[in-house]
Amino acid sequence: MALGFLSTFAATSAATLVLVGNAPTTGALSTQQDDGPRTSWTVTADAIYTATGTVIENGFVRVSDGEITAVGRGKIKGDFHVAAITPGLVEASSGVTIGPESVEQDSESTPHISVEEGLDLFSTRWARELSGGVTTTMVSPLDRNVLGGLPVVLKTGGGEPTMDDRVLRTGVGVRACMGSEPSSGNSPVFGRAFGIFNRRPTTRMGVEWVFRRTFYDALRARKDADFTFEGVETVYQVLDGELPLIVRASPRLDIITALGLKQEFSIPNVVIDGAAEVLPEEEAIVASGVSLILAPLTFDGNTGADRAYMAWNTPARMAERGVTFALSGGSSRNDDLGLALQPGHAMRGGLAADAALAAVTIVPARMLGVDDRVGSIEQGKHADLVFWSGAPFQYTSSITGVMVSGELAVDPRHGEEL
């Protein structure tokens, strides 16, 4: 099978054996576990895209007890054969929530409340994410508050549907939002804004005011304990760079606001999520050192709640300028524009294939602080793998199987979810 995607990787030009761990010395198939789902396999493929800068042709991946134990080149007998393998996709901007009920809206500033308490691990959306190749995701509080709380990074499957089995990391950052969503629905028909659903902020000006008030109150509380408030310790962590500020800002004016607040409060680590209209502010973004989670690329260019426009050459341009970015699909309104399609769109916009693969695997894993366990195909990492019918991310290829923590969630031998 001709895999045109291979030609974009210079690392494949040398016919060098790439082997991590020990290759199987016999053609024996992996053994079945006595209890629970099977988590040990040997999978062979025409091409293995490791997300480490290397593509292995005619290779294999060996999995034992849910971890990758060997990756190498060589024609051996395995449990099954596929055209291509990539790491499990990492979604840094998931839309998996249980709706407005998942967010505490008693206050417009709740930086200390974790979204972990409001997740429904039995939702069918996890299976949908998993069947689309997403094995790891960061779920943030719904953007109903200016400072919404603490996101969590977790697996979309594998093991039991419990926080103990699924969560990879808490304390990833603090979620904020500069768009229209925090003020949406807050204005009453008559009179002043008050109560849970009728309150300030009611405008973008009010959203920025709530953010600035919270941070100035925290600075004041550091000098005088009499002015402390609930959640102030979490704000301290943002100011000290211990937690990144993950702020949603899609239109140009919201991106400008986010960059201005970073400078005003000297916030060391800022990630702009849903970033769409970044090209007009390219110089400011480069100078600020922020990282980006780009909004989903759509066919008409409009994306997100504020209908911000993003051109398909945006990822390529950010790569040229050295900006750290991840692609996202979870915030797309259209389920047909999932994360697995985003690298293909970005490549059509000029992004190199290796950068496109990295932007949905190792780069978001590194952003979320879980790259020691997921994001690439290497010995010792979790066996999170996506199996393809052809070259990954091409419009003529499709996902045939998904493995998470060594368990086959979508079996490539049958093309069905287990």
Coordinates of N, CA and C in Angstrom, one line a residue, residues 177-254:
C177 N -12.8 32.5 31.0 CA -13.4 32.8 29.8 C -13.6 34.3 29.5
M178 N -13.2 34.7 28.4 CA -13.3 36.1 28.0 C -14.4 36.4 27.0
G179 N -15.1 35.4 26.6 CA -16.1 35.5 25.5 C -17.5 36.0 26.0
S180 N -18.5 35.8 25.2 CA -19.8 36.2 25.6 C -20.5 35.2 26.5
E181 N -20.0 34.0 26.7 CA -20.7 33.0 27.4 C -20.9 33.3 28.9
P182 N -19.9 33.9 29.6 CA -20.2 34.2 31.1 C -21.3 35.2 31.3
S183 N -21.5 36.1 30.3 CA -22.6 37.1 30.5 C -23.9 36.7 29.9
S184 N -23.9 35.5 29.2 CA -25.1 35.1 28.5 C -26.2 34.8 29.5
G185 N -27.4 35.4 29.2 CA -28.5 35.1 30.1 C -28.6 35.8 31.4
N186 N -27.6 36.7 31.7 CA -27.5 37.3 33.0 C -28.4 38.6 33.0
S187 N -28.8 39.1 31.9 CA -29.6 40.4 31.9 C -31.1 40.1 32.1
P188 N -31.7 40.7 33.1 CA -33.2 40.6 33.2 C -33.9 41.5 32.2
V189 N -35.2 41.2 32.0 CA -35.9 42.1 31.0 C -36.0 43.5 31.5
F190 N -36.3 43.7 32.8 CA -36.4 45.0 33.4 C -35.5 45.0 34.7
G191 N -35.0 46.2 35.1 CA -34.3 46.4 36.3 C -32.9 46.0 36.3
R192 N -32.3 45.9 37.5 CA -30.9 45.5 37.7 C -30.7 44.0 37.6
A193 N -29.4 43.7 37.3 CA -29.0 42.3 37.3 C -28.8 41.8 38.7
F194 N -29.4 40.7 39.1 CA -29.3 40.1 40.4 C -29.6 38.7 40.4
G195 N -29.2 37.9 41.4 CA -29.5 36.5 41.5 C -28.6 35.7 40.6
I196 N -28.9 34.3 40.6 CA -28.0 33.4 39.9 C -28.0 33.6 38.4
F197 N -29.2 33.8 37.8 CA -29.3 33.9 36.4 C -29.4 35.3 35.9
N198 N -29.7 36.3 36.8 CA -29.8 37.7 36.4 C -28.8 38.4 37.3
R199 N -27.6 38.7 36.9 CA -26.5 39.2 37.7 C -25.5 39.8 36.8
R200 N -24.5 40.5 37.3 CA -23.3 40.9 36.6 C -22.4 39.6 36.5
P201 N -21.6 39.5 35.4 CA -21.5 40.5 34.3 C -22.6 40.3 33.2
T202 N -22.9 41.4 32.6 CA -23.9 41.3 31.5 C -23.3 41.8 30.2
T203 N -22.0 42.1 30.1 CA -21.3 42.6 28.9 C -19.9 42.1 28.9
R204 N -19.2 42.2 27.8 CA -17.8 41.9 27.8 C -17.0 42.8 28.7
M205 N -17.4 44.0 28.9 CA -16.8 44.9 29.8 C -16.9 44.4 31.2
G206 N -18.1 43.8 31.5 CA -18.3 43.3 32.9 C -17.5 42.0 33.1
V207 N -17.3 41.2 32.1 CA -16.5 40.0 32.2 C -15.1 40.3 32.6
E208 N -14.5 41.3 31.9 CA -13.2 41.7 32.2 C -13.1 42.3 33.6
W209 N -14.1 43.1 34.0 CA -14.1 43.7 35.3 C -14.1 42.6 36.4
V210 N -14.9 41.6 36.2 CA -14.9 40.5 37.2 C -13.6 39.8 37.3
F211 N -12.9 39.6 36.2 CA -11.6 39.0 36.2 C -10.6 39.9 36.9
R212 N -10.6 41.1 36.6 CA -9.6 42.1 37.2 C -9.9 42.2 38.7
R213 N -11.2 42.3 39.1 CA -11.5 42.4 40.5 C -11.0 41.2 41.3
T214 N -11.2 40.0 40.7 CA -10.7 38.8 41.5 C -9.2 38.9 41.7
F215 N -8.5 39.2 40.6 CA -7.0 39.2 40.8 C -6.5 40.4 41.6
Y216 N -7.1 41.5 41.6 CA -6.7 42.6 42.4 C -7.1 42.3 43.9
D217 N -8.2 41.7 44.1 CA -8.6 41.3 45.5 C -7.6 40.3 46.0
A218 N -7.1 39.4 45.1 CA -6.1 38.4 45.6 C -4.8 39.1 46.0
L219 N -4.4 40.1 45.2 CA -3.1 40.9 45.5 C -3.3 41.6 46.8
R220 N -4.5 42.1 47.0 CA -4.7 42.9 48.3 C -4.7 41.9 49.5
A221 N -5.3 40.7 49.3 CA -5.4 39.7 50.3 C -4.0 39.2 50.7
R222 N -3.1 39.2 49.8 CA -1.7 38.8 50.1 C -1.1 39.8 51.1
K223 N -1.5 41.0 51.1 CA -0.9 42.0 52.0 C -1.7 42.1 53.3
D224 N -3.0 41.8 53.2 CA -3.8 42.0 54.4 C -4.8 40.8 54.4
A225 N -4.6 39.9 55.4 CA -5.4 38.6 55.5 C -6.9 38.9 55.7
D226 N -7.2 40.1 56.2 CA -8.6 40.5 56.4 C -9.4 40.5 55.1
F227 N -8.7 40.6 54.0 CA -9.4 40.7 52.7 C -9.4 39.4 51.9
T228 N -9.1 38.3 52.6 CA -9.1 37.0 51.9 C -10.5 36.6 51.5
F229 N -10.6 35.7 50.5 CA -11.9 35.2 50.0 C -11.7 33.7 49.6
E230 N -12.8 33.1 49.4 CA -12.8 31.7 49.0 C -12.2 31.5 47.6
G231 N -11.2 30.7 47.5 CA -10.5 30.5 46.2 C -9.3 31.3 46.0
V232 N -8.9 32.1 47.0 CA -7.8 33.0 46.8 C -6.5 32.3 46.7
E233 N -6.4 31.1 47.4 CA -5.1 30.3 47.2 C -4.9 29.8 45.8
T234 N -6.0 29.5 45.1 CA -5.9 29.1 43.7 C -5.4 30.2 42.9
V235 N -5.9 31.4 43.1 CA -5.5 32.6 42.3 C -4.0 32.8 42.6
Y236 N -3.6 32.6 43.8 CA -2.1 32.8 44.1 C -1.3 31.8 43.3
Q237 N -1.8 30.6 43.1 CA -1.1 29.6 42.3 C -0.9 30.1 40.9
V238 N -1.9 30.7 40.3 CA -1.9 31.3 39.0 C -0.9 32.4 38.9
L239 N -0.9 33.3 39.9 CA 0.0 34.4 39.9 C 1.5 34.0 40.0
D240 N 1.7 32.9 40.8 CA 3.0 32.4 41.0 C 3.5 31.4 39.9
G241 N 2.7 31.1 38.9 CA 3.1 30.2 37.9 C 3.0 28.8 38.2
E242 N 2.4 28.4 39.4 CA 2.2 27.0 39.7 C 1.1 26.4 39.0
L243 N 0.1 27.1 38.6 CA -1.0 26.6 37.7 C -1.1 27.6 36.5
P244 N -1.2 27.0 35.3 CA -1.5 27.8 34.1 C -2.9 28.4 34.1
L245 N -3.1 29.5 33.6 CA -4.4 30.1 33.3 C -4.8 29.7 31.9
I246 N -5.9 28.9 31.9 CA -6.4 28.4 30.6 C -7.6 29.2 30.3
V247 N -7.5 30.2 29.4 CA -8.5 31.2 29.1 C -9.1 31.0 27.7
R248 N -10.4 30.9 27.7 CA -11.1 30.8 26.4 C -11.2 32.2 25.8
A249 N -10.7 32.3 24.5 CA -10.8 33.6 23.8 C -10.7 33.3 22.3
S250 N -11.8 33.5 21.6 CA -11.8 33.1 20.2 C -11.7 34.3 19.3
P251 N -12.6 35.3 19.4 CA -12.5 36.5 18.5 C -11.3 37.3 18.9
R252 N -10.9 38.2 17.9 CA -9.7 39.0 18.1 C -9.8 39.8 19.3
L253 N -10.9 40.5 19.6 CA -11.0 41.4 20.8 C -10.8 40.6 22.1
D254 N -11.3 39.4 22.2 CA -11.1 38.6 23.4 C -9.6 38.1 23.5

